[in-house]
Structures are given as structure tokens and as C-alpha cells.
Amino acid sequence: MTSTLQNNGLREKLSRFIYNELLPYEREHEIDSEQQIPIEHIDWVRKRSKDLGFYGINLPKELGGQDISLKTLCLLKEALTQSGAALWGHVLGEIGGPLRIGKMLKVFTPEQKEKYVMPVINAEAGCCFALSEPGAGSDAYAIQTTAIRDGDNYILNGKKHFISGSPYADWAIVMAKDISEKGNEGITAFIVDRKTESRPGFKLGNIQVPISGEHSTAELIFDHCQVPTSNILGEPGEGLRLGMSRINENRASWAATYLGVAQRLLNLSIDHAKKRNQFGHAISEFQAVQHMLADMATEIYAARCMLYDVIEKIDNGENVRAEASMVKVFASETSNRVADKAVQIFGGKGLMKGHPVEKMYRNVRMFRVLTGTSEIQRNTIAKQMLKR
């Protein structure tokens, strides 16, 4: 009962912020998710969310968070994406904030925490996680970015791409092939600063704009980039294990994002069906439209039940690698089917460039690829089933 009351209170507080402050701010400054968003707006939402206790809410209380459960986090993410806010990903710290590092806090050294983690927690800096490369996506072992030991430093060379949050990042967690003197190769995680006039580091490459039109993804370039050995994150050669430690929670929490978008599409479709008249009747009276709405609601309900069942298991410490992949694939494909029906209900309006339904239709198509494709999820599910 206490947990339910806490969740309801947090959601109400978040809704007040979204509809009384965030959305009016976006309208005032004409913020469009398909245009490059100036950093001052990113800074505003980070700091305001920090003041309200949402930024880094997943963190331990000693670090300023509320140590919330994964279930509570997902409920908040659903509420954010249902709102349609362009800046939704910066409220909790999803894009370049504490959500990126919360699960890995235990592997940072005290010095690394002070220099890198605390500025992110305090909404004074951004970070990103860099694994994907032009030749290495789902096959993480195929990465070609190299790290060669040179005294008290490592020299990194290579390129990462499709790195979310990188345009706003002051530093990155970078996975590189660690080439030792003996010729053995392992994947090591490094903390790498962004290049400035006063220090070397990674350079930001091309901003990579997907079909959603967002400008929050880019390339990272490493050209004889010097990184001190003190910036190794965790143990040498254990980088991929570090990345895998957050994969189940990551897939589950992204499913909450997909469901938030799907629910918004359903809400808009219901509202439109009630108001749109054809042949002297609201189209909500037509059985064909009613069936589409019913199918949309049914699939969302099924996906939500699946999501929160898996989240409860994660919160209880159970191994849910297969189930997390099931949630990811089902929620992402559900959002695609819901979006398709929403376009059908809106008709020509839903096809117009810039219409909320048209924009979400493009957004949801990415969900079946991001954070591991549907095909990779099915591979994982099958392997886990056969192991059992």
C-alpha cells in the first residue's frame, strides 16, 4: 500500500511539472524534437528536474536520489512519453544523465565518482555510453576501436556511431579492444573526456539524424586519443561484462517508453474518433473503427502486464534474460501495430508531415531496431529456452 501511494504521489507531482511547466516552456521557446535543441534548454530541464527531485531519482539516497524501484521508474517513464514532451528524455536523466550510469555506480573508483559521476548527478555535465561501431552493432565482440598501452596512458583509435546523447556529453564510457604487449585482446571500458582546447579527448563526428528527426545521436572519433590508466572503468578486459550487467533493466525500462508512446497514440485516436464526423455520425460509432481501438487497447494491456511482471522479477533479483527480451520485442512490435492503426483512424490527417501521429509513426519504427533488434531478441529468447 505504501509503495502504491508513493507511486501515485510521484506520478501526480510529475504530471504537474509536465503540464504546468515543461510543455509551456517548450511552447514558449518553440522547441521541436526534429530540430537541434540548444544546450541551454537541456540545461534548464536538467536543473529544474534536479530541483524537483526527478533527475537521478533512481540513485541511492546518499547520492541525492530516492532509491526507487524499477517499477516506479517505468511508471514515470510511461507518464513522460505519454505527454509527447520533446525534452522528456532529460527529466529523469535518460539521455546523457544519471540513468546512464546508475547501474554501474559500484564500479567507479572514488576519484572517478568525484570527477565524473557527481557532475552528472548534479546536472552540471552529461555523459554517454559508446559501444556501437560501423562494423559492430549486435555483435559487440567485433568492435575495432583499439586501446594500446603507452606508459601511464592508453592510446585509443577508432570510431563509434549511433551514440545516444553524445551531442550533449562531456565524457563517454567507451568500449575498446585492449591490445596488451603479449598480443592478447579483451574489451576494456574507458572513461574518455570530450576534446576541448585545454585537453585531448574524443571529437564529435557527424550528427546522425534518424527517421524520427531527432538530433541526439552522433559519431565519436578517436584519433590517437590519450586516456590515463586511472580512467579504466572496472577491470581491464571486463568491459562487455560491465555493459551486459545493465542489459535486462535497460530493455525492460525502454519497453515502458514504447508503451507510453502507444498509449498516447490510443488516447489521440479515441479523442479523434469521437470528434470526427462522417456520413452524419462520429466515426467512433463505426464498428470498423471500434474494432481497431479495441485491438490497440488489448495489445497495450497485454504488453503492460508482461512488462510489470518482468519488472517485479528484476526487482526481486531473478534472472530474466529471456523475459526481458520478450518484453522488448513484444512492446516494440505492439507500438508499431498501434501506430499503424492510429494512422488508419486519422486518415489523411495522420499522413501529414508534422502531425503528432505521423511523427510517432516514424518514431515507433525505430523501436524494433534500437537496444537490440527484434531478431536479436528472438535469438536470445530461443537460446535461453534451449538452455533450460
Short mmCIF file of C-alpha atoms in Angstrom, two decimals:
data_model
loop_
_atom_site.label_atom_id
_atom_site.label_comp_id
_atom_site.label_asym_id
_atom_site.label_seq_id
_atom_site.Cartn_x
_atom_site.Cartn_y
_atom_site.Cartn_z
CA MET A 1 0.00 0.00 0.00
CA THR A 2 2.84 2.40 0.89
CA SER A 3 4.53 1.71 -2.45
CA THR A 4 1.28 2.36 -4.34
CA LEU A 5 0.73 5.67 -2.53
CA GLN A 6 4.34 6.69 -3.24
CA ASN A 7 3.96 5.84 -6.93
CA ASN A 8 0.70 7.78 -7.19
CA GLY A 9 2.23 10.78 -5.44
CA LEU A 10 5.28 10.80 -7.70
CA ARG A 11 3.16 10.47 -10.84
CA GLU A 12 0.92 13.33 -9.76
CA LYS A 13 3.93 15.52 -9.00
CA LEU A 14 5.49 14.61 -12.35
CA SER A 15 2.25 15.37 -14.20
CA ARG A 16 2.08 18.82 -12.61
CA PHE A 17 5.63 19.52 -13.75
CA ILE A 18 4.98 18.22 -17.30
CA TYR A 19 1.73 20.09 -17.93
CA ASN A 20 2.31 23.22 -15.84
CA GLU A 21 5.98 23.85 -16.63
CA LEU A 22 7.64 21.59 -19.20
CA LEU A 23 5.13 21.74 -22.06
CA PRO A 24 4.53 25.52 -21.62
CA TYR A 25 8.33 26.02 -21.65
CA GLU A 26 8.60 24.07 -24.90
CA ARG A 27 5.83 26.11 -26.48
CA GLU A 28 7.35 29.40 -25.32
CA HIS A 29 10.76 28.54 -26.78
CA GLU A 30 9.33 26.76 -29.84
CA ILE A 31 11.25 23.59 -29.05
CA ASP A 32 10.83 20.96 -31.74
CA SER A 33 12.19 17.42 -31.32
CA GLU A 34 13.09 17.43 -35.03
CA GLN A 35 15.35 20.46 -34.69
CA GLN A 36 18.69 20.68 -32.89
CA ILE A 37 17.85 21.70 -29.31
CA PRO A 38 20.23 24.34 -27.88
CA ILE A 39 22.15 23.19 -24.80
CA GLU A 40 20.64 25.97 -22.66
CA HIS A 41 17.26 24.25 -22.91
CA ILE A 42 18.82 20.90 -22.00
CA ASP A 43 20.48 22.59 -19.01
CA TRP A 44 17.18 24.14 -17.93
CA VAL A 45 15.22 20.89 -17.86
CA ARG A 46 18.07 19.01 -16.14
CA LYS A 47 18.42 21.59 -13.38
CA ARG A 48 14.69 22.11 -12.90
CA SER A 49 14.15 18.35 -12.71
CA LYS A 50 17.01 18.11 -10.23
CA ASP A 51 15.37 20.80 -8.05
CA LEU A 52 12.11 18.82 -8.09
CA GLY A 53 13.83 15.53 -7.25
CA PHE A 54 13.24 13.74 -10.56
CA TYR A 55 16.72 13.96 -12.08
CA GLY A 56 18.57 10.87 -10.89
CA ILE A 57 15.56 9.67 -8.88
CA ASN A 58 16.79 6.10 -9.33
CA LEU A 59 20.03 6.79 -7.42
CA PRO A 60 20.69 5.86 -3.77
CA LYS A 61 19.52 8.41 -1.24
CA GLU A 62 23.09 9.24 -0.20
CA LEU A 63 23.66 10.49 -3.74
CA GLY A 64 20.53 12.61 -3.82
CA GLY A 65 18.17 10.07 -5.36
CA GLN A 66 15.14 8.33 -3.88
CA ASP A 67 16.34 4.76 -4.45
CA ILE A 68 13.09 3.94 -6.26
CA SER A 69 12.23 0.52 -7.64
CA LEU A 70 12.45 -0.26 -11.33
CA LYS A 71 8.65 -0.45 -11.36
CA THR A 72 8.33 3.12 -10.14
CA LEU A 73 10.91 4.28 -12.68
CA CYS A 74 8.97 2.64 -15.52
CA LEU A 75 5.68 4.19 -14.38
CA LEU A 76 7.34 7.61 -14.53
CA LYS A 77 8.81 6.90 -17.98
CA GLU A 78 5.38 5.90 -19.27
CA ALA A 79 3.91 9.17 -17.99
CA LEU A 80 6.67 11.20 -19.64
CA THR A 81 6.36 9.62 -23.08
CA GLN A 82 2.55 9.78 -22.97
CA SER A 83 2.88 13.57 -22.67
CA GLY A 84 4.63 13.99 -26.03
CA ALA A 85 7.19 16.38 -24.50
CA ALA A 86 10.24 16.90 -26.71
CA LEU A 87 12.51 17.12 -23.64
CA TRP A 88 11.08 14.05 -21.90
CA GLY A 89 14.39 12.15 -22.03
CA HIS A 90 16.17 14.74 -19.88
CA VAL A 91 13.69 14.85 -16.99
CA LEU A 92 14.85 11.64 -15.28
CA GLY A 93 18.30 11.70 -16.88
CA GLU A 94 17.62 9.14 -19.60
CA ILE A 95 19.62 10.98 -22.27
CA GLY A 96 23.13 11.66 -21.00
CA GLY A 97 22.18 11.73 -17.33
CA PRO A 98 22.19 9.58 -14.17
CA LEU A 99 20.07 6.80 -15.69
CA ARG A 100 23.04 6.02 -17.94
CA ILE A 101 25.36 5.29 -15.03
CA GLY A 102 23.14 4.38 -12.09
CA LYS A 103 23.51 0.61 -12.54
CA MET A 104 27.31 0.92 -12.85
CA LEU A 105 27.95 3.13 -9.82
CA LYS A 106 29.68 0.36 -7.90
CA VAL A 107 32.50 0.04 -10.44
CA PHE A 108 33.60 3.69 -10.39
CA THR A 109 36.56 4.43 -8.13
CA PRO A 110 36.14 7.19 -5.50
CA GLU A 111 38.26 9.51 -7.66
CA GLN A 112 36.21 8.72 -10.77
CA LYS A 113 32.99 9.36 -8.85
CA GLU A 114 34.16 12.76 -7.71
CA LYS A 115 35.49 13.86 -11.10
CA TYR A 116 32.92 12.35 -13.45
CA VAL A 117 29.85 10.95 -11.70
CA MET A 118 28.98 13.77 -9.31
CA PRO A 119 28.84 16.50 -12.02
CA VAL A 120 26.36 14.31 -13.93
CA ILE A 121 24.28 13.69 -10.81
CA ASN A 122 24.30 17.42 -10.05
CA ALA A 123 23.06 18.26 -13.58
CA GLU A 124 26.33 20.02 -14.37
CA ALA A 125 27.60 17.61 -17.06
CA GLY A 126 26.37 14.97 -19.48
CA CYS A 127 27.70 11.54 -20.44
CA CYS A 128 27.07 8.77 -22.95
CA PHE A 129 27.76 5.05 -23.44
CA ALA A 130 29.74 4.21 -26.59
CA LEU A 131 29.72 0.64 -27.88
CA SER A 132 28.27 0.52 -31.41
CA GLU A 133 30.52 0.94 -34.45
CA PRO A 134 30.01 0.87 -38.23
CA GLY A 135 31.05 -2.80 -38.23
CA ALA A 136 29.85 -3.82 -34.78
CA GLY A 137 26.27 -3.47 -33.61
CA SER A 138 24.66 -6.54 -32.11
CA ASP A 139 27.99 -8.37 -32.46
CA ALA A 140 29.81 -6.43 -29.74
CA TYR A 141 32.93 -8.61 -29.95
CA ALA A 142 33.54 -7.27 -33.48
CA ILE A 143 34.45 -3.77 -32.32
CA GLN A 144 37.57 -2.32 -33.96
CA THR A 145 38.32 0.69 -31.75
CA THR A 146 41.69 -0.13 -30.20
CA ALA A 147 43.40 0.82 -26.95
CA ILE A 148 47.18 0.38 -26.78
CA ARG A 149 49.08 0.84 -23.51
CA ASP A 150 51.67 3.62 -23.57
CA GLY A 151 53.24 4.05 -20.15
CA ASP A 152 50.63 5.51 -17.80
CA ASN A 153 48.21 6.08 -20.65
CA TYR A 154 46.27 4.25 -23.31
CA ILE A 155 46.07 5.47 -26.91
CA LEU A 156 42.61 4.99 -28.45
CA ASN A 157 41.93 4.93 -32.19
CA GLY A 158 38.65 4.25 -33.94
CA LYS A 159 35.10 5.46 -34.43
CA LYS A 160 31.81 4.86 -32.67
CA HIS A 161 28.43 5.65 -34.19
CA PHE A 162 24.74 5.84 -33.28
CA ILE A 163 25.75 7.03 -29.80
CA SER A 164 22.70 8.36 -28.00
CA GLY A 165 23.17 11.56 -26.00
CA SER A 166 26.65 12.17 -27.39
CA PRO A 167 25.98 15.73 -28.70
CA TYR A 168 25.37 16.78 -25.08
CA ALA A 169 28.10 14.62 -23.48
CA ASP A 170 31.14 15.94 -21.62
CA TRP A 171 32.55 12.42 -21.26
CA ALA A 172 31.86 8.92 -22.53
CA ILE A 173 32.16 5.34 -21.34
CA VAL A 174 33.94 3.81 -24.32
CA MET A 175 34.38 0.12 -25.11
CA ALA A 176 37.70 -0.56 -26.85
CA LYS A 177 39.75 -3.58 -27.85
CA ASP A 178 42.56 -3.63 -25.30
CA ILE A 179 45.72 -4.84 -27.06
CA SER A 180 48.30 -5.90 -24.48
CA GLU A 181 52.03 -6.35 -25.07
CA LYS A 182 51.52 -10.11 -25.37
CA GLY A 183 49.00 -9.63 -28.15
CA ASN A 184 46.01 -10.76 -26.12
CA GLU A 185 42.82 -8.85 -26.76
CA GLY A 186 39.99 -8.10 -24.40
CA ILE A 187 37.29 -5.43 -24.30
CA THR A 188 38.04 -2.72 -21.72
CA ALA A 189 35.81 0.17 -20.67
CA PHE A 190 37.40 3.63 -20.54
CA ILE A 191 36.16 6.98 -19.31
CA VAL A 192 37.07 9.41 -22.09
CA ASP A 193 36.71 13.19 -21.92
CA ARG A 194 35.35 15.21 -24.79
CA LYS A 195 38.02 17.17 -26.62
CA THR A 196 38.40 20.81 -25.61
CA GLU A 197 41.03 23.48 -26.23
CA SER A 198 42.72 22.61 -22.95
CA ARG A 199 42.69 18.79 -23.14
CA PRO A 200 42.67 15.95 -25.67
CA GLY A 201 39.76 13.56 -25.94
CA PHE A 202 37.17 12.29 -28.37
CA LYS A 203 35.84 14.50 -31.15
CA LEU A 204 32.19 14.64 -32.04
CA GLY A 205 31.67 13.41 -35.61
CA ASN A 206 28.55 13.70 -37.74
CA ILE A 207 25.22 14.25 -36.05
CA GLN A 208 23.26 11.18 -37.18
CA VAL A 209 19.60 12.07 -37.66
CA PRO A 210 17.28 9.03 -37.79
CA ILE A 211 13.78 8.92 -39.26
CA SER A 212 12.42 10.43 -36.02
CA GLY A 213 14.25 13.65 -36.94
CA GLU A 214 15.93 13.93 -33.53
CA HIS A 215 19.44 15.37 -33.25
CA SER A 216 20.56 13.49 -30.13
CA THR A 217 22.76 10.83 -31.79
CA ALA A 218 26.24 11.23 -33.27
CA GLU A 219 29.60 9.67 -34.09
CA LEU A 220 32.56 9.74 -31.70
CA ILE A 221 36.02 9.95 -33.27
CA PHE A 222 39.19 8.74 -31.51
CA ASP A 223 42.38 9.88 -33.23
CA HIS A 224 45.38 8.96 -31.07
CA CYS A 225 43.23 9.88 -28.11
CA GLN A 226 45.24 9.74 -24.88
CA VAL A 227 43.47 8.29 -21.85
CA PRO A 228 45.16 7.79 -18.45
CA THR A 229 45.13 4.30 -16.95
CA SER A 230 43.25 5.77 -13.98
CA ASN A 231 40.29 6.17 -16.36
CA ILE A 232 39.78 2.44 -16.82
CA LEU A 233 36.28 1.64 -15.60
CA GLY A 234 36.17 -1.62 -13.70
CA GLU A 235 38.73 -4.31 -14.53
CA PRO A 236 40.78 -4.43 -17.77
CA GLY A 237 39.27 -6.86 -20.26
CA GLU A 238 35.88 -6.88 -18.48
CA GLY A 239 34.18 -4.09 -20.43
CA LEU A 240 31.50 -6.18 -22.10
CA ARG A 241 30.55 -7.81 -18.82
CA LEU A 242 30.05 -4.30 -17.47
CA GLY A 243 27.81 -3.43 -20.38
CA MET A 244 25.81 -6.66 -20.05
CA SER A 245 25.15 -6.00 -16.35
CA ARG A 246 22.59 -3.35 -17.27
CA ILE A 247 21.02 -5.04 -20.28
CA ASN A 248 17.93 -6.63 -18.66
CA GLU A 249 16.90 -3.46 -16.85
CA ASN A 250 17.66 -1.40 -19.95
CA ARG A 251 15.44 -3.49 -22.21
CA ALA A 252 12.60 -3.54 -19.69
CA SER A 253 12.71 0.19 -18.99
CA TRP A 254 12.75 1.02 -22.71
CA ALA A 255 9.62 -1.10 -23.09
CA ALA A 256 7.92 1.35 -20.72
CA THR A 257 8.88 4.12 -23.15
CA TYR A 258 7.33 2.20 -26.05
CA LEU A 259 4.11 1.69 -24.10
CA GLY A 260 3.93 5.37 -23.20
CA VAL A 261 4.04 6.27 -26.89
CA ALA A 262 1.49 3.57 -27.75
CA GLN A 263 -0.87 4.81 -25.05
CA ARG A 264 -0.60 8.37 -26.37
CA LEU A 265 -1.47 7.12 -29.85
CA LEU A 266 -4.51 5.31 -28.46
CA ASN A 267 -5.63 8.36 -26.46
CA LEU A 268 -5.37 10.61 -29.51
CA SER A 269 -7.20 8.05 -31.65
CA ILE A 270 -10.10 7.79 -29.19
CA ASP A 271 -10.42 11.56 -28.99
CA HIS A 272 -10.30 11.93 -32.79
CA ALA A 273 -12.83 9.14 -33.34
CA LYS A 274 -15.32 10.90 -31.06
CA LYS A 275 -14.95 14.25 -32.81
CA ARG A 276 -14.58 13.24 -36.46
CA ASN A 277 -17.94 13.02 -38.29
CA GLN A 278 -18.60 11.09 -41.48
CA PHE A 279 -22.00 10.38 -43.06
CA GLY A 280 -23.69 12.21 -40.19
CA HIS A 281 -22.10 10.17 -37.42
CA ALA A 282 -18.93 10.25 -35.31
CA ILE A 283 -16.57 7.63 -36.71
CA SER A 284 -16.40 6.15 -33.19
CA GLU A 285 -19.86 4.69 -33.99
CA PHE A 286 -18.45 2.65 -36.89
CA GLN A 287 -17.70 -0.92 -35.96
CA ALA A 288 -14.51 -0.99 -38.06
CA VAL A 289 -13.07 1.89 -36.01
CA GLN A 290 -14.30 0.38 -32.73
CA HIS A 291 -12.50 -2.87 -33.54
CA MET A 292 -9.26 -1.05 -34.25
CA LEU A 293 -9.48 0.82 -30.95
CA ALA A 294 -10.29 -2.43 -29.13
CA ASP A 295 -7.29 -4.19 -30.67
CA MET A 296 -5.00 -1.28 -29.78
CA ALA A 297 -6.17 -1.24 -26.15
CA THR A 298 -5.94 -5.04 -25.84
CA GLU A 299 -2.36 -5.20 -27.11
CA ILE A 300 -1.24 -2.34 -24.88
CA TYR A 301 -2.82 -4.04 -21.88
CA ALA A 302 -1.10 -7.34 -22.69
CA ALA A 303 2.28 -5.66 -23.15
CA ARG A 304 1.88 -3.68 -19.93
CA CYS A 305 1.03 -6.83 -17.95
CA MET A 306 4.09 -8.55 -19.40
CA LEU A 307 6.32 -5.56 -18.64
CA TYR A 308 5.39 -5.18 -14.98
CA ASP A 309 5.55 -8.94 -14.38
CA VAL A 310 9.15 -8.95 -15.63
CA ILE A 311 10.00 -5.80 -13.69
CA GLU A 312 8.75 -7.38 -10.46
CA LYS A 313 11.06 -10.32 -11.11
CA ILE A 314 14.01 -7.99 -11.77
CA ASP A 315 13.29 -6.08 -8.56
CA ASN A 316 13.28 -9.45 -6.75
CA GLY A 317 16.70 -10.33 -8.18
CA GLU A 318 15.56 -13.08 -10.56
CA ASN A 319 17.37 -13.93 -13.80
CA VAL A 320 15.06 -12.76 -16.57
CA ARG A 321 17.28 -12.51 -19.62
CA ALA A 322 14.77 -14.32 -21.85
CA GLU A 323 11.77 -12.50 -20.36
CA ALA A 324 13.44 -9.08 -20.77
CA SER A 325 13.94 -9.85 -24.46
CA MET A 326 10.31 -10.99 -24.71
CA VAL A 327 9.15 -7.67 -23.27
CA LYS A 328 11.40 -5.68 -25.57
CA VAL A 329 10.28 -7.44 -28.74
CA PHE A 330 6.57 -7.56 -27.83
CA ALA A 331 6.31 -3.95 -26.61
CA SER A 332 8.23 -2.58 -29.60
CA GLU A 333 6.14 -4.51 -32.11
CA THR A 334 2.92 -3.63 -30.25
CA SER A 335 3.73 0.08 -30.54
CA ASN A 336 4.23 -0.38 -34.29
CA ARG A 337 0.87 -2.07 -34.72
CA VAL A 338 -0.85 0.58 -32.60
CA ALA A 339 0.76 3.37 -34.65
CA ASP A 340 -0.36 1.76 -37.89
CA LYS A 341 -3.99 1.63 -36.69
CA ALA A 342 -3.77 5.23 -35.42
CA VAL A 343 -2.78 6.41 -38.91
CA GLN A 344 -5.73 4.48 -40.34
CA ILE A 345 -8.15 6.09 -37.88
CA PHE A 346 -6.82 9.60 -38.56
CA GLY A 347 -6.82 9.03 -42.31
CA GLY A 348 -5.29 11.84 -44.35
CA LYS A 349 -4.52 13.91 -41.25
CA GLY A 350 -2.33 11.15 -39.89
CA LEU A 351 -0.25 11.21 -43.07
CA MET A 352 0.58 14.91 -42.95
CA LYS A 353 4.18 15.81 -42.20
CA GLY A 354 4.49 17.15 -38.66
CA HIS A 355 1.20 15.78 -37.35
CA PRO A 356 1.71 14.10 -33.93
CA VAL A 357 0.53 10.73 -35.26
CA GLU A 358 2.79 10.95 -38.32
CA LYS A 359 5.77 11.82 -36.11
CA MET A 360 5.08 8.97 -33.71
CA TYR A 361 4.61 6.57 -36.61
CA ARG A 362 8.20 7.32 -37.62
CA ASN A 363 9.41 7.15 -34.03
CA VAL A 364 8.00 3.72 -33.28
CA ARG A 365 9.62 2.19 -36.35
CA MET A 366 12.96 2.70 -34.63
CA PHE A 367 11.89 0.71 -31.57
CA ARG A 368 12.26 -2.63 -33.38
CA VAL A 369 15.93 -1.82 -34.04
CA LEU A 370 17.18 0.18 -31.05
CA THR A 371 18.59 -1.61 -27.96
CA GLY A 372 18.88 -4.83 -29.95
CA THR A 373 16.76 -5.71 -32.98
CA SER A 374 13.66 -7.90 -32.77
CA GLU A 375 15.67 -10.66 -34.45
CA ILE A 376 18.41 -10.48 -31.80
CA GLN A 377 15.76 -10.59 -29.05
CA ARG A 378 14.26 -13.73 -30.58
CA ASN A 379 17.72 -15.32 -30.74
CA THR A 380 18.22 -14.58 -27.05
CA ILE A 381 14.80 -15.97 -26.12
CA ALA A 382 15.39 -19.20 -28.05
CA LYS A 383 18.88 -19.73 -26.59
CA GLN A 384 17.63 -19.25 -23.05
CA MET A 385 14.72 -21.65 -23.64
CA LEU A 386 17.03 -24.33 -25.03
CA LYS A 387 19.43 -23.91 -22.10
CA ARG A 388 16.58 -24.53 -19.66
#
